[in-house]
PDB file of C-alpha atoms in Angstrom:
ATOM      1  CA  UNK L 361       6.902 -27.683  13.024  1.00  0.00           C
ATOM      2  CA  UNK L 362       3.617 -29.804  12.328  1.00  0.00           C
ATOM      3  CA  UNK L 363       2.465 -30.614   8.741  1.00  0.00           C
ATOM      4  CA  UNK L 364      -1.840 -29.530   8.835  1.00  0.00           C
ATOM      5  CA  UNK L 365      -1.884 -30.735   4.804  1.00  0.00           C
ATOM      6  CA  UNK L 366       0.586 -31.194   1.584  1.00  0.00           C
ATOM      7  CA  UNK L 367      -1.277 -31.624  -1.550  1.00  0.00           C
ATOM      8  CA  UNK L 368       0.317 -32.113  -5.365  1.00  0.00           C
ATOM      9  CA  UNK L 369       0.060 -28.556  -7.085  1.00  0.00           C
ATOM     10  CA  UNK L 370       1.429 -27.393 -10.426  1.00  0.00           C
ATOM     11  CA  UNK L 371       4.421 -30.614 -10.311  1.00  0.00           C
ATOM     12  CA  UNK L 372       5.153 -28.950  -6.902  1.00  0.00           C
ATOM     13  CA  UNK L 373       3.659 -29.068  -3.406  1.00  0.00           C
ATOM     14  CA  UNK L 374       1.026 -26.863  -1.497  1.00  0.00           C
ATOM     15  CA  UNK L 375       1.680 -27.364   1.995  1.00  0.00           C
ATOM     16  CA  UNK L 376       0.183 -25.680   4.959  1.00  0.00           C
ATOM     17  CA  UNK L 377       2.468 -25.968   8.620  1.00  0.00           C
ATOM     18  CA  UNK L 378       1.888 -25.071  12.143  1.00  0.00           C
ATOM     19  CA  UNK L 379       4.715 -23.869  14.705  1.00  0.00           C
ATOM     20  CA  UNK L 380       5.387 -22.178  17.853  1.00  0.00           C
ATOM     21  CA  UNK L 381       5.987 -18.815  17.798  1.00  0.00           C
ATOM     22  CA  UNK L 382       8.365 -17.064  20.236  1.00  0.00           C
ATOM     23  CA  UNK L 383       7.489 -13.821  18.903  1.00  0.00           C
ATOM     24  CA  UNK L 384       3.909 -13.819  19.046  1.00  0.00           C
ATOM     25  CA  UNK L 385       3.900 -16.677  22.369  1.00  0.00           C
ATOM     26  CA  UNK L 386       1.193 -18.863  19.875  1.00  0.00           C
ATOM     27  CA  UNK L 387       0.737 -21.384  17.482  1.00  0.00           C
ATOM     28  CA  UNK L 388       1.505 -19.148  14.244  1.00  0.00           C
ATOM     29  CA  UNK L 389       0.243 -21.439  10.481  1.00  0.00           C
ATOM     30  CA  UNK L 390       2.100 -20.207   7.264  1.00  0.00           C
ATOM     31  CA  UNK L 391       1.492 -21.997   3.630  1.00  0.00           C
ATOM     32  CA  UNK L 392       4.264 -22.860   1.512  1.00  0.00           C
ATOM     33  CA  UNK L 393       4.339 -23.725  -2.300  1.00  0.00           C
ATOM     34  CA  UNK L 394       7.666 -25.363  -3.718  1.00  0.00           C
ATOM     35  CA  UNK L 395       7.651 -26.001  -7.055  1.00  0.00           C
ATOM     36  CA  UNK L 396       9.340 -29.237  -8.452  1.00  0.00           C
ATOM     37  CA  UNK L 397      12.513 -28.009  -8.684  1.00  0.00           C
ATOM     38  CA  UNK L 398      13.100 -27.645  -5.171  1.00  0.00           C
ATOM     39  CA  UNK L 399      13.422 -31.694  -5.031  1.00  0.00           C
ATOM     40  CA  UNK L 400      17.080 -30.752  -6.762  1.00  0.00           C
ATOM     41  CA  UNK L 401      18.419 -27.570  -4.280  1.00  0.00           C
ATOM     42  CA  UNK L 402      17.140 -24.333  -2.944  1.00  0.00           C
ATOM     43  CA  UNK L 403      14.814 -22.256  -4.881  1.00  0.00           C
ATOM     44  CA  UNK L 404      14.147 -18.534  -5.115  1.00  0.00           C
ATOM     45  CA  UNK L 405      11.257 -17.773  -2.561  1.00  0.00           C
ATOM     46  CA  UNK L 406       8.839 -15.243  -3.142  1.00  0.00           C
ATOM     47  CA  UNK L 407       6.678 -13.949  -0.038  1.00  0.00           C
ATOM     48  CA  UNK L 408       2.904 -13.139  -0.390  1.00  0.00           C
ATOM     49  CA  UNK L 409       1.818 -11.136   2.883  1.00  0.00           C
ATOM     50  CA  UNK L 410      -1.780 -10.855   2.828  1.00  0.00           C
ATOM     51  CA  UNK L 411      -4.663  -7.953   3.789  1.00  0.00           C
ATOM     52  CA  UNK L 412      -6.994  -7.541   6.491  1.00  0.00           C
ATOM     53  CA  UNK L 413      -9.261 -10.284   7.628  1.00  0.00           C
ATOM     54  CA  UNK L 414      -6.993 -13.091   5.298  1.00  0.00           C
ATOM     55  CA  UNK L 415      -5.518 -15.969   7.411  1.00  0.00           C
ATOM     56  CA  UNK L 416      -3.112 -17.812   5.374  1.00  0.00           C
ATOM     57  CA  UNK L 417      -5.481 -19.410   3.170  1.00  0.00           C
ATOM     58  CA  UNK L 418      -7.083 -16.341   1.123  1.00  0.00           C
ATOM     59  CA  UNK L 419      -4.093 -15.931  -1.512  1.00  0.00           C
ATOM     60  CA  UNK L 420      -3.090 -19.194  -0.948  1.00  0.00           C
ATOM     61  CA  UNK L 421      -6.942 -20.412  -2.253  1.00  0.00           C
ATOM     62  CA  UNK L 422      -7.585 -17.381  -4.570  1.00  0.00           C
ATOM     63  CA  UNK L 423      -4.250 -15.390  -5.839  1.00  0.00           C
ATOM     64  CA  UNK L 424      -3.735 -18.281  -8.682  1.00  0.00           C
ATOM     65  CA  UNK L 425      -0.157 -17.291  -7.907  1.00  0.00           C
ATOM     66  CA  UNK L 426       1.019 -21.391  -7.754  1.00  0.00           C
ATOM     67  CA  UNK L 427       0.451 -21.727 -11.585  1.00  0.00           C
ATOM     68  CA  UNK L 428       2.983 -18.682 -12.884  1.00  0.00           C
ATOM     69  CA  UNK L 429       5.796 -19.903  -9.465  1.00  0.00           C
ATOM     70  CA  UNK L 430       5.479 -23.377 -10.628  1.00  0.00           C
ATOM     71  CA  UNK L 431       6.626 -21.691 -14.647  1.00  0.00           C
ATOM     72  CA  UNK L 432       9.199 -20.355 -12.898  1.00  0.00           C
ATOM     73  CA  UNK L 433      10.250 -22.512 -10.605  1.00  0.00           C
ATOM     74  CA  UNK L 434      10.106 -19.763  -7.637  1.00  0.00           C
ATOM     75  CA  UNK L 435       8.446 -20.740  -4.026  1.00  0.00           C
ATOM     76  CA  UNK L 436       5.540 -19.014  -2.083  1.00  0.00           C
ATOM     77  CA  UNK L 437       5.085 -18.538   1.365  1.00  0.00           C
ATOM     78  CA  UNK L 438       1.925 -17.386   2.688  1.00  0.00           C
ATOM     79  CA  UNK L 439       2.212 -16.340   6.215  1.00  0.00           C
ATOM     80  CA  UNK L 440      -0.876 -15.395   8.376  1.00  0.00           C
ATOM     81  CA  UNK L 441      -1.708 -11.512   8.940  1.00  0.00           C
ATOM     82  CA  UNK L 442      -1.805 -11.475  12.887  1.00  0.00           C
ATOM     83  CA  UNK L 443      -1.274 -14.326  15.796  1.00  0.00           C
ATOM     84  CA  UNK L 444      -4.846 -15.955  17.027  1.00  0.00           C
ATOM     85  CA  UNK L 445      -6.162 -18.100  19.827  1.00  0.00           C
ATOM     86  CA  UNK L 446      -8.515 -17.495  22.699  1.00  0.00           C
ATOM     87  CA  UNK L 447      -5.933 -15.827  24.753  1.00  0.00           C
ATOM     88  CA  UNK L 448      -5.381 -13.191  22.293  1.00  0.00           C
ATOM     89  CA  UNK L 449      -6.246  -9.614  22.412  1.00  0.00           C
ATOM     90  CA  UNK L 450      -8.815  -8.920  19.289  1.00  0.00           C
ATOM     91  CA  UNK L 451     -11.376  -6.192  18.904  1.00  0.00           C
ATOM     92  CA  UNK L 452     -15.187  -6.229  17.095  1.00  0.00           C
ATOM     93  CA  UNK L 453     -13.873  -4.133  14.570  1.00  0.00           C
ATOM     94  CA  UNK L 454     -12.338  -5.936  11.326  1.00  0.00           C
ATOM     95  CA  UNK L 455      -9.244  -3.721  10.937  1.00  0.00           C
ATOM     96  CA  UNK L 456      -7.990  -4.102  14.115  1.00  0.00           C
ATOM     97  CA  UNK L 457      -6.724  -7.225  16.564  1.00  0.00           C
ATOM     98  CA  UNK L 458      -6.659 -10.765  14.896  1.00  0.00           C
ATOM     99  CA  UNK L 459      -6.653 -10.591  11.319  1.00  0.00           C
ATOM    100  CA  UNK L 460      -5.281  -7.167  11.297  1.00  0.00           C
ATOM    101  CA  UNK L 461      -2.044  -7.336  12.824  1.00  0.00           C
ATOM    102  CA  UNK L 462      -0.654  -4.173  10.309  1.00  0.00           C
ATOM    103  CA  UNK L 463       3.071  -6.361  10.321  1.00  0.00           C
ATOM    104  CA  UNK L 464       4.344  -3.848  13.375  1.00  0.00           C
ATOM    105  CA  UNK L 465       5.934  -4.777  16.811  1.00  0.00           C
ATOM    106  CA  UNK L 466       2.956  -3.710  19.327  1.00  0.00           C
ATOM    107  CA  UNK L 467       4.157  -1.792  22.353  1.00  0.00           C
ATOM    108  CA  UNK L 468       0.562  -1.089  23.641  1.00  0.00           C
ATOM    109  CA  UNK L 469      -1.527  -3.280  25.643  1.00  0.00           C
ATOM    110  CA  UNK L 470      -3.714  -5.295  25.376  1.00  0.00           C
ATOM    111  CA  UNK L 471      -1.728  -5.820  22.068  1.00  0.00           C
ATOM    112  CA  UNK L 472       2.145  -5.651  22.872  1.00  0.00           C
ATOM    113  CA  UNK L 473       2.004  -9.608  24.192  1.00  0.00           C
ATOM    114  CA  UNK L 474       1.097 -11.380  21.256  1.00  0.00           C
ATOM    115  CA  UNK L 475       1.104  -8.791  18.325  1.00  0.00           C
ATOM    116  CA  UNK L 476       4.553  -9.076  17.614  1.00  0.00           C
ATOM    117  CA  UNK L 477       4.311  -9.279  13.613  1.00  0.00           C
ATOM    118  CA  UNK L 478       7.502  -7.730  12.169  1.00  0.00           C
ATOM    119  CA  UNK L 479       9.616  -9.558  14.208  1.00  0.00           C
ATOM    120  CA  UNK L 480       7.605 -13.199  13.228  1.00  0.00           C
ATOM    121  CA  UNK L 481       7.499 -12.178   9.583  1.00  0.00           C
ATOM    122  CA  UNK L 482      11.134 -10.713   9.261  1.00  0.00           C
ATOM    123  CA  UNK L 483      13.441 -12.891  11.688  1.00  0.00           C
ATOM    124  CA  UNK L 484      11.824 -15.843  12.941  1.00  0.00           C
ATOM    125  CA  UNK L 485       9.727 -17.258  10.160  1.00  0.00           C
ATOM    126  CA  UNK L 486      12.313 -17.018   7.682  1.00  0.00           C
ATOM    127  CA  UNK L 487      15.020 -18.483  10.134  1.00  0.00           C
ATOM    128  CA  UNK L 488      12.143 -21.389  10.276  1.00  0.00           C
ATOM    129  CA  UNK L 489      11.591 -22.130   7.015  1.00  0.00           C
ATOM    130  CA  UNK L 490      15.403 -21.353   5.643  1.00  0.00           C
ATOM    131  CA  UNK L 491      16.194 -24.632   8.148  1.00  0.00           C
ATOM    132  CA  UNK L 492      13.899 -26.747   7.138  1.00  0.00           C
ATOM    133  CA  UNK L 493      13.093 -25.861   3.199  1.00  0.00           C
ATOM    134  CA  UNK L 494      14.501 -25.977   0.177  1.00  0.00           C
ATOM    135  CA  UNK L 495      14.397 -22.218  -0.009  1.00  0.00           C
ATOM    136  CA  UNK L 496      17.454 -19.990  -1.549  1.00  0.00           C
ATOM    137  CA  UNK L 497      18.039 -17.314   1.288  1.00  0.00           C
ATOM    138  CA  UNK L 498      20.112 -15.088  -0.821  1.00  0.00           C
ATOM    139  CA  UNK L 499      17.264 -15.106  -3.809  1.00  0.00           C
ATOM    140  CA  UNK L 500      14.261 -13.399  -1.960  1.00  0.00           C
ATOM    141  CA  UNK L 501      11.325 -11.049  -3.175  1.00  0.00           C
ATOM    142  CA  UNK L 502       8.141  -9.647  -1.431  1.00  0.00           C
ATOM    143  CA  UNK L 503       4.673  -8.674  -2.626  1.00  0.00           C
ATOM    144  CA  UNK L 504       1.325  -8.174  -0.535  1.00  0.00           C
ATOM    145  CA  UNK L 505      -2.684  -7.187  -1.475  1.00  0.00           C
ATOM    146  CA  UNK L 506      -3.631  -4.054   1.120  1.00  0.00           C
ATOM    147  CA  UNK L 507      -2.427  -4.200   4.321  1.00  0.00           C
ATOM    148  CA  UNK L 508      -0.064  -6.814   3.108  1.00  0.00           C
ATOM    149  CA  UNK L 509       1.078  -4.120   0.289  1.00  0.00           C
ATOM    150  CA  UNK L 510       1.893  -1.861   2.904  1.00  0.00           C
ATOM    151  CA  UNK L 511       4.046  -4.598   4.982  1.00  0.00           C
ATOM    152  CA  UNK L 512       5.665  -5.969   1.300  1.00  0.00           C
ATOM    153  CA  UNK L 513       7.019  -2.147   0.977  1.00  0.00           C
ATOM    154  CA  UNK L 514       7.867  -1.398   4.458  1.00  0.00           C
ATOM    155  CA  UNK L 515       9.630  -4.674   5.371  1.00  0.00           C
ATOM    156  CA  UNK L 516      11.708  -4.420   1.845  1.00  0.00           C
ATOM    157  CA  UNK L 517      12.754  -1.088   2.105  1.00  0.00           C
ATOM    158  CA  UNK L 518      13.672  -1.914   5.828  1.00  0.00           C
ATOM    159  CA  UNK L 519      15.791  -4.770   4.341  1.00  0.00           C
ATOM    160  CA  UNK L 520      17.012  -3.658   1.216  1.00  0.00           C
ATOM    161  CA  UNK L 521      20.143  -6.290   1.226  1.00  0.00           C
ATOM    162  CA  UNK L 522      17.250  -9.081   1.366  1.00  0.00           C
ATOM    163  CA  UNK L 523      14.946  -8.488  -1.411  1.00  0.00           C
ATOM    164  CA  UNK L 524      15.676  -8.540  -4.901  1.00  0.00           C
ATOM    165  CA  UNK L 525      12.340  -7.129  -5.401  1.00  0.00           C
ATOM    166  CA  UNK L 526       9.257  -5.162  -4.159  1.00  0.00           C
ATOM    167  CA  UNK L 527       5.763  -4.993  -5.565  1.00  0.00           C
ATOM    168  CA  UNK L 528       2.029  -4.400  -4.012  1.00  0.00           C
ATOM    169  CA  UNK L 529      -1.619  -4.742  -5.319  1.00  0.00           C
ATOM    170  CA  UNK L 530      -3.812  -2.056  -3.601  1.00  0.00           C
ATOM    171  CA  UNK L 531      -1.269  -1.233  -1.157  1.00  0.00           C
ATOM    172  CA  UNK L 532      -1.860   1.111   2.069  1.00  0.00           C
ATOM    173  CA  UNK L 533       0.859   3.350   0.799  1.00  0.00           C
ATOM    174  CA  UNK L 534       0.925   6.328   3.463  1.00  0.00           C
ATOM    175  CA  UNK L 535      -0.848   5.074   6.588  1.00  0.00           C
ATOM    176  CA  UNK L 536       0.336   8.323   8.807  1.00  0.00           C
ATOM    177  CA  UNK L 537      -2.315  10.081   6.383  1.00  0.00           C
ATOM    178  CA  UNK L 538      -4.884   7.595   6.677  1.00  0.00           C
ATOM    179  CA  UNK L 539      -7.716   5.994   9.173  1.00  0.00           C
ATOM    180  CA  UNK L 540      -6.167   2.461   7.969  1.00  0.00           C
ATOM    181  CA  UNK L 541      -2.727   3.090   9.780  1.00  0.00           C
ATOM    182  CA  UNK L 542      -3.716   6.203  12.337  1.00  0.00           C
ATOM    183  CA  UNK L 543      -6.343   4.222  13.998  1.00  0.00           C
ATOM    184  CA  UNK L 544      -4.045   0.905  14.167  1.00  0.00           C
ATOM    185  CA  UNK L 545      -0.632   2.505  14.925  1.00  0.00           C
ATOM    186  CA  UNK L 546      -2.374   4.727  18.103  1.00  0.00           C
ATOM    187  CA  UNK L 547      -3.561   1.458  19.369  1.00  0.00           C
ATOM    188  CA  UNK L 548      -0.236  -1.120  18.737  1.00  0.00           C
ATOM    189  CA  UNK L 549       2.132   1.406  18.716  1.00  0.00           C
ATOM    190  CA  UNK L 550       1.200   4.511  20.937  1.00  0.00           C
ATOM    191  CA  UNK L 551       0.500   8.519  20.080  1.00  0.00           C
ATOM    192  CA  UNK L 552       4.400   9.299  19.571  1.00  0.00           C
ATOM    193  CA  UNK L 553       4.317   9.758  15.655  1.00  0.00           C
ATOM    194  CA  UNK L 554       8.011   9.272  15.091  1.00  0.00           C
ATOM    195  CA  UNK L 555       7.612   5.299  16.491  1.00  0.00           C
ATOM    196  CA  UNK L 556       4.845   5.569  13.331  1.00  0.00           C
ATOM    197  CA  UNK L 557       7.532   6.514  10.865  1.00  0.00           C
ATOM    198  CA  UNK L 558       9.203   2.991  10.053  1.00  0.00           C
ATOM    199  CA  UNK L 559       6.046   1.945   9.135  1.00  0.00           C
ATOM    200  CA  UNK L 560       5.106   4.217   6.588  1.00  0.00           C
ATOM    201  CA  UNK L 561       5.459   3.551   2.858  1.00  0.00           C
ATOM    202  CA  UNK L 562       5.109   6.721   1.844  1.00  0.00           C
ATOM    203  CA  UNK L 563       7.745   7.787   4.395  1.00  0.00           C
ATOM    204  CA  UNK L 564      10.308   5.364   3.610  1.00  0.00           C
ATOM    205  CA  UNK L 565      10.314   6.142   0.130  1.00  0.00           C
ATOM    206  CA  UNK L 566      11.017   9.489   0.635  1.00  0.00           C
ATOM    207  CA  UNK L 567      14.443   8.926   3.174  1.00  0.00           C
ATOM    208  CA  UNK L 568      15.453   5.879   1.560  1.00  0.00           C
ATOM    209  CA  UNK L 569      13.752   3.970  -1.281  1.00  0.00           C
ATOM    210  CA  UNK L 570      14.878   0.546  -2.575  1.00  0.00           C
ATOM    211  CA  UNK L 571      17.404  -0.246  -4.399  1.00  0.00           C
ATOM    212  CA  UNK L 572      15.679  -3.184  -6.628  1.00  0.00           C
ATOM    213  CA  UNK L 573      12.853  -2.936  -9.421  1.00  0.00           C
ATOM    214  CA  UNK L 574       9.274  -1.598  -7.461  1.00  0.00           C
ATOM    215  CA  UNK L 575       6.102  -2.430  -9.547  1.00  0.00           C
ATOM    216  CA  UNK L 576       2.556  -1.215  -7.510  1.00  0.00           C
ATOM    217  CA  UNK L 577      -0.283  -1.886  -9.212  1.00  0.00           C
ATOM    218  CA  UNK L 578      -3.965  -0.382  -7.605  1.00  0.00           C
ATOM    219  CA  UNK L 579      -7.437  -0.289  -9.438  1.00  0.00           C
ATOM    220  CA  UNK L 580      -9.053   2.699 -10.342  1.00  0.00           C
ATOM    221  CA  UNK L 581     -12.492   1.021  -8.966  1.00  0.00           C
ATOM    222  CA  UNK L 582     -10.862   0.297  -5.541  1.00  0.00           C
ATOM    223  CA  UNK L 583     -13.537   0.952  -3.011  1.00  0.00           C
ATOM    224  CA  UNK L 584     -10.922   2.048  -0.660  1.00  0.00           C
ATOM    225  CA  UNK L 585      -8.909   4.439  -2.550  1.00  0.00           C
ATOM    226  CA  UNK L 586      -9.402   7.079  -0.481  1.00  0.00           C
ATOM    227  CA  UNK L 587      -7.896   5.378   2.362  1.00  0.00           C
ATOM    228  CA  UNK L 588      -4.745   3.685   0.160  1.00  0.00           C
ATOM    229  CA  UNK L 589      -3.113   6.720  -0.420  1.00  0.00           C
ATOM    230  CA  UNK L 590      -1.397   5.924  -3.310  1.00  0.00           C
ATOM    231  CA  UNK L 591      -0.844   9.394  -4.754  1.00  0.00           C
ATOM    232  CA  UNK L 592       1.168  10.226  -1.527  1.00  0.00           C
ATOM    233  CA  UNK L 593       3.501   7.229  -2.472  1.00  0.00           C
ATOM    234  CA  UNK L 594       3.401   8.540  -6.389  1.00  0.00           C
ATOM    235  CA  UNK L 595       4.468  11.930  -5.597  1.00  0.00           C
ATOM    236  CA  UNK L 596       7.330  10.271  -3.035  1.00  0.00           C
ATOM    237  CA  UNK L 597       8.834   7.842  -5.979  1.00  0.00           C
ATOM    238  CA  UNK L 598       8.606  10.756  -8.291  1.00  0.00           C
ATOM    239  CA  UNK L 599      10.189  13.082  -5.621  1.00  0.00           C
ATOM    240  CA  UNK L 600      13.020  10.625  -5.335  1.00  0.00           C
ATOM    241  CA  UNK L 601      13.649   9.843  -8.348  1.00  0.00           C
ATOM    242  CA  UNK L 602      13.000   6.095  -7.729  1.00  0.00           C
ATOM    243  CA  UNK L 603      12.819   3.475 -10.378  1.00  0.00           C
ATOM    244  CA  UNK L 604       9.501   2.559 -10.266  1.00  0.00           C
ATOM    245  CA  UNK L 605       6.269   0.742 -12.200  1.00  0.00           C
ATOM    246  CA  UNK L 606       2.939   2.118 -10.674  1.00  0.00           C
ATOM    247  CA  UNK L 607       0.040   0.662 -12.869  1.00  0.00           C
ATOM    248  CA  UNK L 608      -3.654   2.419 -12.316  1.00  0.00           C
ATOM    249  CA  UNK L 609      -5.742  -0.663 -13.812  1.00  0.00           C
ATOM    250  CA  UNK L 610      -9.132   1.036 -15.261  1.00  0.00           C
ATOM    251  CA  UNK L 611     -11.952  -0.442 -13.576  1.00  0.00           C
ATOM    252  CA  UNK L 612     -10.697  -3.130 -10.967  1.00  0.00           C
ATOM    253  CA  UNK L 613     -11.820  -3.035  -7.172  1.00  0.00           C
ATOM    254  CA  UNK L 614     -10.032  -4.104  -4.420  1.00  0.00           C
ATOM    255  CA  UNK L 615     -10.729  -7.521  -4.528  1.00  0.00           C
ATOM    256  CA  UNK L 616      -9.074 -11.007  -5.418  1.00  0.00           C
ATOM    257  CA  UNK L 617     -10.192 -11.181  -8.747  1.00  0.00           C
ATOM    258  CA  UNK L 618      -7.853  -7.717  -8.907  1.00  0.00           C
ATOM    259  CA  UNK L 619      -4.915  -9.603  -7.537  1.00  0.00           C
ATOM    260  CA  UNK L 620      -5.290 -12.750  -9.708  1.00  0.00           C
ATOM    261  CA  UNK L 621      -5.891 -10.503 -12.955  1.00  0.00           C
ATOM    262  CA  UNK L 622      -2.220  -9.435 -12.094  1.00  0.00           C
ATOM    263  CA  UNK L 623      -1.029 -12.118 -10.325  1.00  0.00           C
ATOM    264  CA  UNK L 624       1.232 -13.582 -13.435  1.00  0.00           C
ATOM    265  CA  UNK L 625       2.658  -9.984 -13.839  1.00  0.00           C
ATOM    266  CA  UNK L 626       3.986 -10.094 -10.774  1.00  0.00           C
ATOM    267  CA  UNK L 627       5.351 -13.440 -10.666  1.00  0.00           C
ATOM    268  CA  UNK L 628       7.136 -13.041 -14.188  1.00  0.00           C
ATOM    269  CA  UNK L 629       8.506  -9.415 -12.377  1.00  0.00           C
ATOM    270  CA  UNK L 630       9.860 -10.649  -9.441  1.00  0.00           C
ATOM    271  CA  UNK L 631      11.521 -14.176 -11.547  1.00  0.00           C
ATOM    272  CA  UNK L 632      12.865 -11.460 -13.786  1.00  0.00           C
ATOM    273  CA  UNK L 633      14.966  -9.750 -10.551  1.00  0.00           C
ATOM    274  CA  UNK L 634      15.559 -12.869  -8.531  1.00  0.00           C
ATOM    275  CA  UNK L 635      17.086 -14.975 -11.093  1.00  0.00           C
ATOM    276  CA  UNK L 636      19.259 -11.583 -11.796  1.00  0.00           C
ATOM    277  CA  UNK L 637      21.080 -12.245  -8.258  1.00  0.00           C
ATOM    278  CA  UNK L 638      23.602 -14.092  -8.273  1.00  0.00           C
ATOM    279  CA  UNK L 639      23.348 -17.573  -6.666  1.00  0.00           C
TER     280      UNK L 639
END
């Protein structure tokens, strides 16, 4: 693991690392905020998985989120949303290939080589950074803007022992149902519909929900509403009876001056559940 930059931030450190991947056969470059109190022991460690087009640097530059985990004395890694390099498979549109990597296992070429993203983001970047950070494995929440909403949800109801905590901003909440997720999971995963399932918010909520607190928070300005889904996921946590905060904020769009109006919300929500578990 190579250091690319670690500047002073909030008492803590902002630091952005390179490594070699396994899972996605490139060089893979996550950002990671510890707050002071990591100098003393592990720290809870909240992940941020960001939304189409973001690298590692778009919540990690414009989320505000270091302020509110510094309070708290949480962590914050920012992982990038697809593997990159010359060699990899991309295409001209922006919600598919590099930058849109949807946080599945691709089957399908050109994609299955390199766009291995649940596996980095689930297994091998958290066996990275549990070696060689200050980070408290057993004290763990998830949040994501967009496509990263829809991997937050996915990957914690997938893991429920993991997570303390779930919560989105403008998440892609039923992506079976919509042309962000058909489009994407025809071309990484393949037409069979039941290899789509996993991968589905809206899905998973209905056979299995989470176990921890769930906050989702959209704007009722989003410019892609129509493509989030979120009533799908609604009528699925009401369905199931699933404890559950979904906030429709009057007026915001889809962008990151949504996600750092909320930002502290968040922070303070998932603090709330991770200092809850037991060290």
């Amino acid at each position: 693991m190579d250091t690319v930059s670690e500047n002073r931030c909030f008492g803590g450190t902002q630091g952005v690392y390179t490594h070699a991947s396994k899972a996605t056969g490139t060089e893979m470059t996550f950002g990671l905020f510890q707050p002071v109190e990591a100098k003393d022991g592990p720290v809870p460690v909240l992940w941020y998985l960001s939304g189409l087009t973001c690298t590692h640097e778009n919540a990690m530059m414009k989320a505000g989120a270091q302020a509110w985990a510094a309070d708290h004395g949480i962590a914050l890694v920012f992982p990038d949303t697809s593997p990159r390099g010359t060699g990899v498979a991309d295409d001209d549109a922006f919600d598919l290939g590099q930058g849109a990597g949807f946080y599945v296992n691709a089957t399908q070429d050109p994609w299955a080589e390199h766009f291995q993203m649940w596996d980095y983001i689930t297994d091998e970047l958290p066996r990275a950074l549990f070696k060689r950070f200050a980070l408290d494995e057993a004290r763990q929440g998830i949040t994501g803007h967009s496509m990263g909403g829809h991997g937050a949800l996915t990957i914690a109801m997938s893991f429920p022992d993991r997570f303390a905590s779930v919560s989105a901003f403008a998440p892609i909440c039923n992506p079976m149902e919509s042309d962000w997720g058909q489009k994407q999971f025809a071309a990484y995963l393949g037409e069979n519909t039941a290899l789509w399932e996993p991968h589905d918010a809206t899905f998973l909520m209905r056979e299995q929900g989470f176990p921890g607190p769930v906050l989702i928070d959209t704007g009722t300005a989003d410019q892609f509403g129509d493509l989030l889904k979120t009533e799908a996921l609604a009528a699925a946590i009401a369905t199931r009876r699933q404890p559950a905060t979904l906030r429709m904020q009057p007026g915001y769009d889809h962008s990151y001056f949504f996600v750092s109006s909320f930002m502290e919300d968040h922070v303070a929500f998932h603090a709330d559940a991770m200092y809850g578990v037991a060290a």
